[in-house]
PDB file of C-alpha atoms and ligand atoms in Angstrom:
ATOM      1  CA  UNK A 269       0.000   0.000   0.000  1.00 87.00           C
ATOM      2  CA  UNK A 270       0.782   3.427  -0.477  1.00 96.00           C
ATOM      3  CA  UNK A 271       2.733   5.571   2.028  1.00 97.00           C
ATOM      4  CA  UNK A 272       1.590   8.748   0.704  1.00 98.00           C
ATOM      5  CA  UNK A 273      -1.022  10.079   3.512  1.00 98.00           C
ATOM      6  CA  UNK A 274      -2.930  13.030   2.766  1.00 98.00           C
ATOM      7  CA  UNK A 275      -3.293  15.077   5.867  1.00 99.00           C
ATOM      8  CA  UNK A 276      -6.421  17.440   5.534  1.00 99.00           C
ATOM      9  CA  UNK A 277      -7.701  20.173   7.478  1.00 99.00           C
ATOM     10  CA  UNK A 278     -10.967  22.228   7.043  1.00 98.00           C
ATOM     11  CA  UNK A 279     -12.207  25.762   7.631  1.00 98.00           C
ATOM     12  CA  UNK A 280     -10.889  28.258  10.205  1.00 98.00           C
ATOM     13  CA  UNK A 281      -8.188  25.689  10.814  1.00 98.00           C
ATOM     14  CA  UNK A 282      -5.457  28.356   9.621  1.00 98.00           C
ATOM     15  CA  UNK A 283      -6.388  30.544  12.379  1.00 98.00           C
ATOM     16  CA  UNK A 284      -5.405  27.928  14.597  1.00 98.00           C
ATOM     17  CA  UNK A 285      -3.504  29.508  18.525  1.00 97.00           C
ATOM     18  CA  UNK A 286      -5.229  32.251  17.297  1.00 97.00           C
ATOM     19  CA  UNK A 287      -8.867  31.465  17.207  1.00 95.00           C
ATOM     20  CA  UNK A 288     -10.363  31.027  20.546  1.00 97.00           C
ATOM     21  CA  UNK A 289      -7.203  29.559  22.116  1.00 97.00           C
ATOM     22  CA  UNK A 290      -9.277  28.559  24.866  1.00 97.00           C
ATOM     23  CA  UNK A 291     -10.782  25.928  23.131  1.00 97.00           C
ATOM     24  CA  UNK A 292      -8.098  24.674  20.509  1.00 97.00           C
ATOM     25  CA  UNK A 293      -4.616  25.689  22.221  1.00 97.00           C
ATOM     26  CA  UNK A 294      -1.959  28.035  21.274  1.00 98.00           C
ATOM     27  CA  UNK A 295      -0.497  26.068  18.878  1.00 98.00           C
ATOM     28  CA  UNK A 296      -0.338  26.950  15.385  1.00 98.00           C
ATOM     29  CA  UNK A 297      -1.227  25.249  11.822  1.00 98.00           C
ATOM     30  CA  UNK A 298       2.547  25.562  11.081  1.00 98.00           C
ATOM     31  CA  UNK A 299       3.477  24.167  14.557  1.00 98.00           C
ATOM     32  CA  UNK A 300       0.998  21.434  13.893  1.00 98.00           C
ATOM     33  CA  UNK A 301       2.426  20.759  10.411  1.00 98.00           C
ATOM     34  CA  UNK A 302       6.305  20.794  11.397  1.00 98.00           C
ATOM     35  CA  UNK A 303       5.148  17.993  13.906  1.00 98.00           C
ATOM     36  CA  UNK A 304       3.494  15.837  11.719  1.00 98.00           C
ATOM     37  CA  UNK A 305       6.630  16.097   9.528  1.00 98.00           C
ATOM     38  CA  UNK A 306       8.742  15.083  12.066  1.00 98.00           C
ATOM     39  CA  UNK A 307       6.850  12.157  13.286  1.00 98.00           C
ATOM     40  CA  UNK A 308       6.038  11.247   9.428  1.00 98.00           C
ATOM     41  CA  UNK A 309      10.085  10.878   8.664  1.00 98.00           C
ATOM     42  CA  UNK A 310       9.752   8.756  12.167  1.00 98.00           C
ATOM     43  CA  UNK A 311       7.161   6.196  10.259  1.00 98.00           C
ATOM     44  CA  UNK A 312       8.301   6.570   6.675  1.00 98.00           C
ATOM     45  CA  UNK A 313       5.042   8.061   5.680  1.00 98.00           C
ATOM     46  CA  UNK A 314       4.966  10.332   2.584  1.00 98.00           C
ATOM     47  CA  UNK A 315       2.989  13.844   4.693  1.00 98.00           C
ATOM     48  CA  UNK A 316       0.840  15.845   1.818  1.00 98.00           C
ATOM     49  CA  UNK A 317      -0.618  18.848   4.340  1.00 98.00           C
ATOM     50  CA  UNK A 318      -3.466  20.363   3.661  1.00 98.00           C
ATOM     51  CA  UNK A 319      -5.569  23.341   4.594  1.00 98.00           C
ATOM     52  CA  UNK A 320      -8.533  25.499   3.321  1.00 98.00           C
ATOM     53  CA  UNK A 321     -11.663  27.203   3.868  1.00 98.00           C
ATOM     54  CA  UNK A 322     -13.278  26.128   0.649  1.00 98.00           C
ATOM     55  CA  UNK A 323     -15.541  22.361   0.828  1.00 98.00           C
ATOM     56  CA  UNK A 324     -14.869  22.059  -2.731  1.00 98.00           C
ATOM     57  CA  UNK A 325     -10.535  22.415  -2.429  1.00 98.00           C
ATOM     58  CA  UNK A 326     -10.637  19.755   0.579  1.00 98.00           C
ATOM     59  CA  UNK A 327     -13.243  17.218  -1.978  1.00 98.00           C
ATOM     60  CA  UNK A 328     -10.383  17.599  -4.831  1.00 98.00           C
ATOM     61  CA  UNK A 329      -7.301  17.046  -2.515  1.00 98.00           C
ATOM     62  CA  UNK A 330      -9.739  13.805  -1.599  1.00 98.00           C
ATOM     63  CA  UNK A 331     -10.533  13.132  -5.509  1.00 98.00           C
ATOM     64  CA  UNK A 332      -6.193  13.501  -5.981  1.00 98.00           C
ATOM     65  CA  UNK A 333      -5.745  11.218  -3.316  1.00 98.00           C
ATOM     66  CA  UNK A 334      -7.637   8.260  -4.622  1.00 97.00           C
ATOM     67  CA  UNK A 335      -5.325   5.322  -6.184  1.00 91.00           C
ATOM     68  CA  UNK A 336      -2.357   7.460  -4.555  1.00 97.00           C
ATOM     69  CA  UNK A 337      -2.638   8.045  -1.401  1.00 98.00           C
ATOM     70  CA  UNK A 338      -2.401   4.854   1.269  1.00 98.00           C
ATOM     71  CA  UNK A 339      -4.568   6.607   4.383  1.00 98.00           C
ATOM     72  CA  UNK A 340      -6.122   9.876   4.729  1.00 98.00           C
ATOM     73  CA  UNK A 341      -5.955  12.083   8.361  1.00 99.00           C
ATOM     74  CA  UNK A 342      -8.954  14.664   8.483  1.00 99.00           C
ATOM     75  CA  UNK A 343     -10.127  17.030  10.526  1.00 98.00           C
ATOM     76  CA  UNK A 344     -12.999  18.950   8.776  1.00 98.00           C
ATOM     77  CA  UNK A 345     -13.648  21.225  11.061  1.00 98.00           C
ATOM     78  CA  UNK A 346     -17.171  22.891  10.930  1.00 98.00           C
ATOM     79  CA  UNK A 347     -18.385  20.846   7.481  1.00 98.00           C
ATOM     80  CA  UNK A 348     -18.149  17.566   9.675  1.00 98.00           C
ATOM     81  CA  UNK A 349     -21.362  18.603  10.906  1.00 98.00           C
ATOM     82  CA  UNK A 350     -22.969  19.813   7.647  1.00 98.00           C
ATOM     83  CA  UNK A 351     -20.928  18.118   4.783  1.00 98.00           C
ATOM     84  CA  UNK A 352     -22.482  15.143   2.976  1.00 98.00           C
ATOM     85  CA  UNK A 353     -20.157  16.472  -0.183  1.00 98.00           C
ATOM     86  CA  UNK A 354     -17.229  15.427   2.043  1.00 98.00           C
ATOM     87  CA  UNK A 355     -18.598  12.451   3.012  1.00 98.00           C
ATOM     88  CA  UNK A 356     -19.333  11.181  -0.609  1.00 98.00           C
ATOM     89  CA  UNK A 357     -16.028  12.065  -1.652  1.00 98.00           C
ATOM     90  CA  UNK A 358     -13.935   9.656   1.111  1.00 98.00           C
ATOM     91  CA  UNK A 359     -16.830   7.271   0.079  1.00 98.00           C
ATOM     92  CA  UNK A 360     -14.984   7.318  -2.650  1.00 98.00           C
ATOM     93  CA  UNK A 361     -11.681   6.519  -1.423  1.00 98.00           C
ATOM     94  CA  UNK A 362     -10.635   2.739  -0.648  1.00 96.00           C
ATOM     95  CA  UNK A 363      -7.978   3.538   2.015  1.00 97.00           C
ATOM     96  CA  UNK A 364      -8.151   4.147   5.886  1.00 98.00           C
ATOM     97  CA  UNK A 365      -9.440   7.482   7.077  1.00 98.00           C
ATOM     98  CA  UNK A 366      -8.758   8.842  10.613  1.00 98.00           C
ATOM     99  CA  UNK A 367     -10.820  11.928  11.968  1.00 98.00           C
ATOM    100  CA  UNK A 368      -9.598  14.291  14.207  1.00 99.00           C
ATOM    101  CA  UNK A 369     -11.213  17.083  16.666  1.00 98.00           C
ATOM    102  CA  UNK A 370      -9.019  19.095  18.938  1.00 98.00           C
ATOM    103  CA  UNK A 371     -11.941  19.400  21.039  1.00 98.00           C
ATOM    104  CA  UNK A 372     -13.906  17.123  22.684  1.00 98.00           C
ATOM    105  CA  UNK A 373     -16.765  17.839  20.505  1.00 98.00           C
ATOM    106  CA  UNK A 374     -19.277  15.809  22.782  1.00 98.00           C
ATOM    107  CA  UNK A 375     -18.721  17.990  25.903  1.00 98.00           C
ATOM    108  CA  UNK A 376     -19.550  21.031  23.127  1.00 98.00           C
ATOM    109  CA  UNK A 377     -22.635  22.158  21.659  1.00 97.00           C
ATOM    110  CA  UNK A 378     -25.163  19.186  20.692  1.00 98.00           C
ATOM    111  CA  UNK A 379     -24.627  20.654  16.637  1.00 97.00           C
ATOM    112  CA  UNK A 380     -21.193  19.756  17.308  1.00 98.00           C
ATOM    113  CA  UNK A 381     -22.339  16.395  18.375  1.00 98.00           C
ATOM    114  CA  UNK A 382     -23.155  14.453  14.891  1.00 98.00           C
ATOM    115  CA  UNK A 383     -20.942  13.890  12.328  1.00 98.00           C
ATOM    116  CA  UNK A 384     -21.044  13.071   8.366  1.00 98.00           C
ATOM    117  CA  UNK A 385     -17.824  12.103   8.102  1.00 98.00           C
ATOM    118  CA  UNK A 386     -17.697   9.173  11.152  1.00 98.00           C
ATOM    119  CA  UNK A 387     -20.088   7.052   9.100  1.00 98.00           C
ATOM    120  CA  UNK A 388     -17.018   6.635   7.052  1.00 98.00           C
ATOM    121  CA  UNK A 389     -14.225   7.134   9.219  1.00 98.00           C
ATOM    122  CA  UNK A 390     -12.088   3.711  10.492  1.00 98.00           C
ATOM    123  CA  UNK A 391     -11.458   5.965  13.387  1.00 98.00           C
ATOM    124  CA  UNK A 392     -12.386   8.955  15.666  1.00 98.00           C
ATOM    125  CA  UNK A 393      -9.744  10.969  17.811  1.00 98.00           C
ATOM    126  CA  UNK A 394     -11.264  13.894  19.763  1.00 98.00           C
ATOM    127  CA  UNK A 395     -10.430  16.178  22.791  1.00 98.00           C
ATOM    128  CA  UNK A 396      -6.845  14.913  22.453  1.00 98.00           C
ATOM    129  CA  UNK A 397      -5.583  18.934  21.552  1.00 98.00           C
ATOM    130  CA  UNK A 398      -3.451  19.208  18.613  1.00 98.00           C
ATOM    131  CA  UNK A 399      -2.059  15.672  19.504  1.00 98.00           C
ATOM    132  CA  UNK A 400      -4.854  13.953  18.104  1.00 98.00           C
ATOM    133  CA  UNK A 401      -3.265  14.799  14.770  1.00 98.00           C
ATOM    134  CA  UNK A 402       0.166  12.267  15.597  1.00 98.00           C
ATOM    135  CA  UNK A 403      -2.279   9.793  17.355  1.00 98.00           C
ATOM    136  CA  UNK A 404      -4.229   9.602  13.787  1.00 98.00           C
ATOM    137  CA  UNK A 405      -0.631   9.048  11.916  1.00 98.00           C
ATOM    138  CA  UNK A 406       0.161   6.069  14.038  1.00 98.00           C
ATOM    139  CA  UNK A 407      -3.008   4.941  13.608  1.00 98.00           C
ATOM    140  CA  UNK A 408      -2.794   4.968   9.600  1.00 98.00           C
ATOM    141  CA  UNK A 409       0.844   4.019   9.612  1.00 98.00           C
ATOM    142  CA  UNK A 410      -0.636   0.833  11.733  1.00 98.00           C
ATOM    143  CA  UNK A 411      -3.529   0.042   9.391  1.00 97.00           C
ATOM    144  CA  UNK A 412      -0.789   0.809   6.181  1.00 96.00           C
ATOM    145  CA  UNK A 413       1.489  -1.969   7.742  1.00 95.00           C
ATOM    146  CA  UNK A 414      -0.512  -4.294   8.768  1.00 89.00           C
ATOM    147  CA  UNK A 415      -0.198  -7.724   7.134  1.00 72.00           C
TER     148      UNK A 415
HETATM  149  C1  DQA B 102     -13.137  21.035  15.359  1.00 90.59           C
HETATM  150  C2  DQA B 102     -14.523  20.964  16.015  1.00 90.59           C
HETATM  151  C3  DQA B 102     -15.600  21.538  15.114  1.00 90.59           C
HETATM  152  O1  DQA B 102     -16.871  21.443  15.731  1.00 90.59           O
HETATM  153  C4  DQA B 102     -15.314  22.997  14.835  1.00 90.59           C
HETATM  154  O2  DQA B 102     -16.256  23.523  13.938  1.00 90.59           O
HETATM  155  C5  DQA B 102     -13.921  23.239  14.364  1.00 90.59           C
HETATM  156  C6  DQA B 102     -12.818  22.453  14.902  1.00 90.59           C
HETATM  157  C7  DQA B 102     -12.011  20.586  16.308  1.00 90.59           C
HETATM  158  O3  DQA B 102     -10.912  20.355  15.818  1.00 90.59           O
HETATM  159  O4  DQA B 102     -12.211  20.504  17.524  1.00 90.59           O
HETATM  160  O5  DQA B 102     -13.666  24.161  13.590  1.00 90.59           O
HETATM  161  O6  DQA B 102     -13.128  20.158  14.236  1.00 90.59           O
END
């Protein structure tokens, strides 16, 4: 299988130690991203980091990922509550997929409390801060190597 794993994050994520640090840390997207690469040379996975405001950018980094990518990591931020587009589109992918939440979306509001994209997801991480993001590579690099 494929190494390549395509690391995608959703809306409002680039304001991230910014945007209500209370709730999603200090850290930042870069900070975030410079870990992942770290622990990605670690596990000899291939990183493709991702970020964007725009539903249809995150469906074609999905679309690009098909037949190349071994696992996908996403957090979708706000459209994993309102996104059946997104959940189509990793439908449409064979591989693992891994979703992450900073926060503990279940101790949030109850809109925060369903999700499109766990009916497809292997795996949830949530409330784990901005290490959810290296507990969802392990996790991939786990299912890649499996036998
Ligand atoms: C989030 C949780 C979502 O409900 C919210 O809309 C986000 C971030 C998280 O990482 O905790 O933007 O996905």
């Amino acid at each position: 299988m494929s190494r390549i794993v395509y690391l995608l994050n959703g809306p409002n994520l680039n304001l991230l130690g910014k945007r209500q640090p209370e709730i999603y840390g200090h850290e930042t997207l870069a900070d975030v991203e410079r870990d992942c690469r770290a622990l990605c040379a670690e596990l000899k996975l291939d990183l493709r980091f991702f970020q964007s405001n725009r539903e249809y950018e995150l469906i074609d980094w999905i679309h690009e990922a098909r037949g190349a990518a071994g696992g996908i990591v996403i957090n979708p931020a706000a459209f994993t509550h309102t996104s059946v587009a997104l959940l189509d589109a990793l439908n449409a992918f064979d591989g693992p997929v891994i979703e992450v939440h900073i926060s503990n979306v279940h101790k949030r509001e109850s809109f925060r409390h369903h999700s499109y994209v766990s009916l497809r997801a292997e795996g949830v991480i949530a409330g784990c801060g901005v290490q959810g993001y290296q507990l969802a590579l392990r996790r991939i690099a786990a299912l890649i190597d499996k036998p």
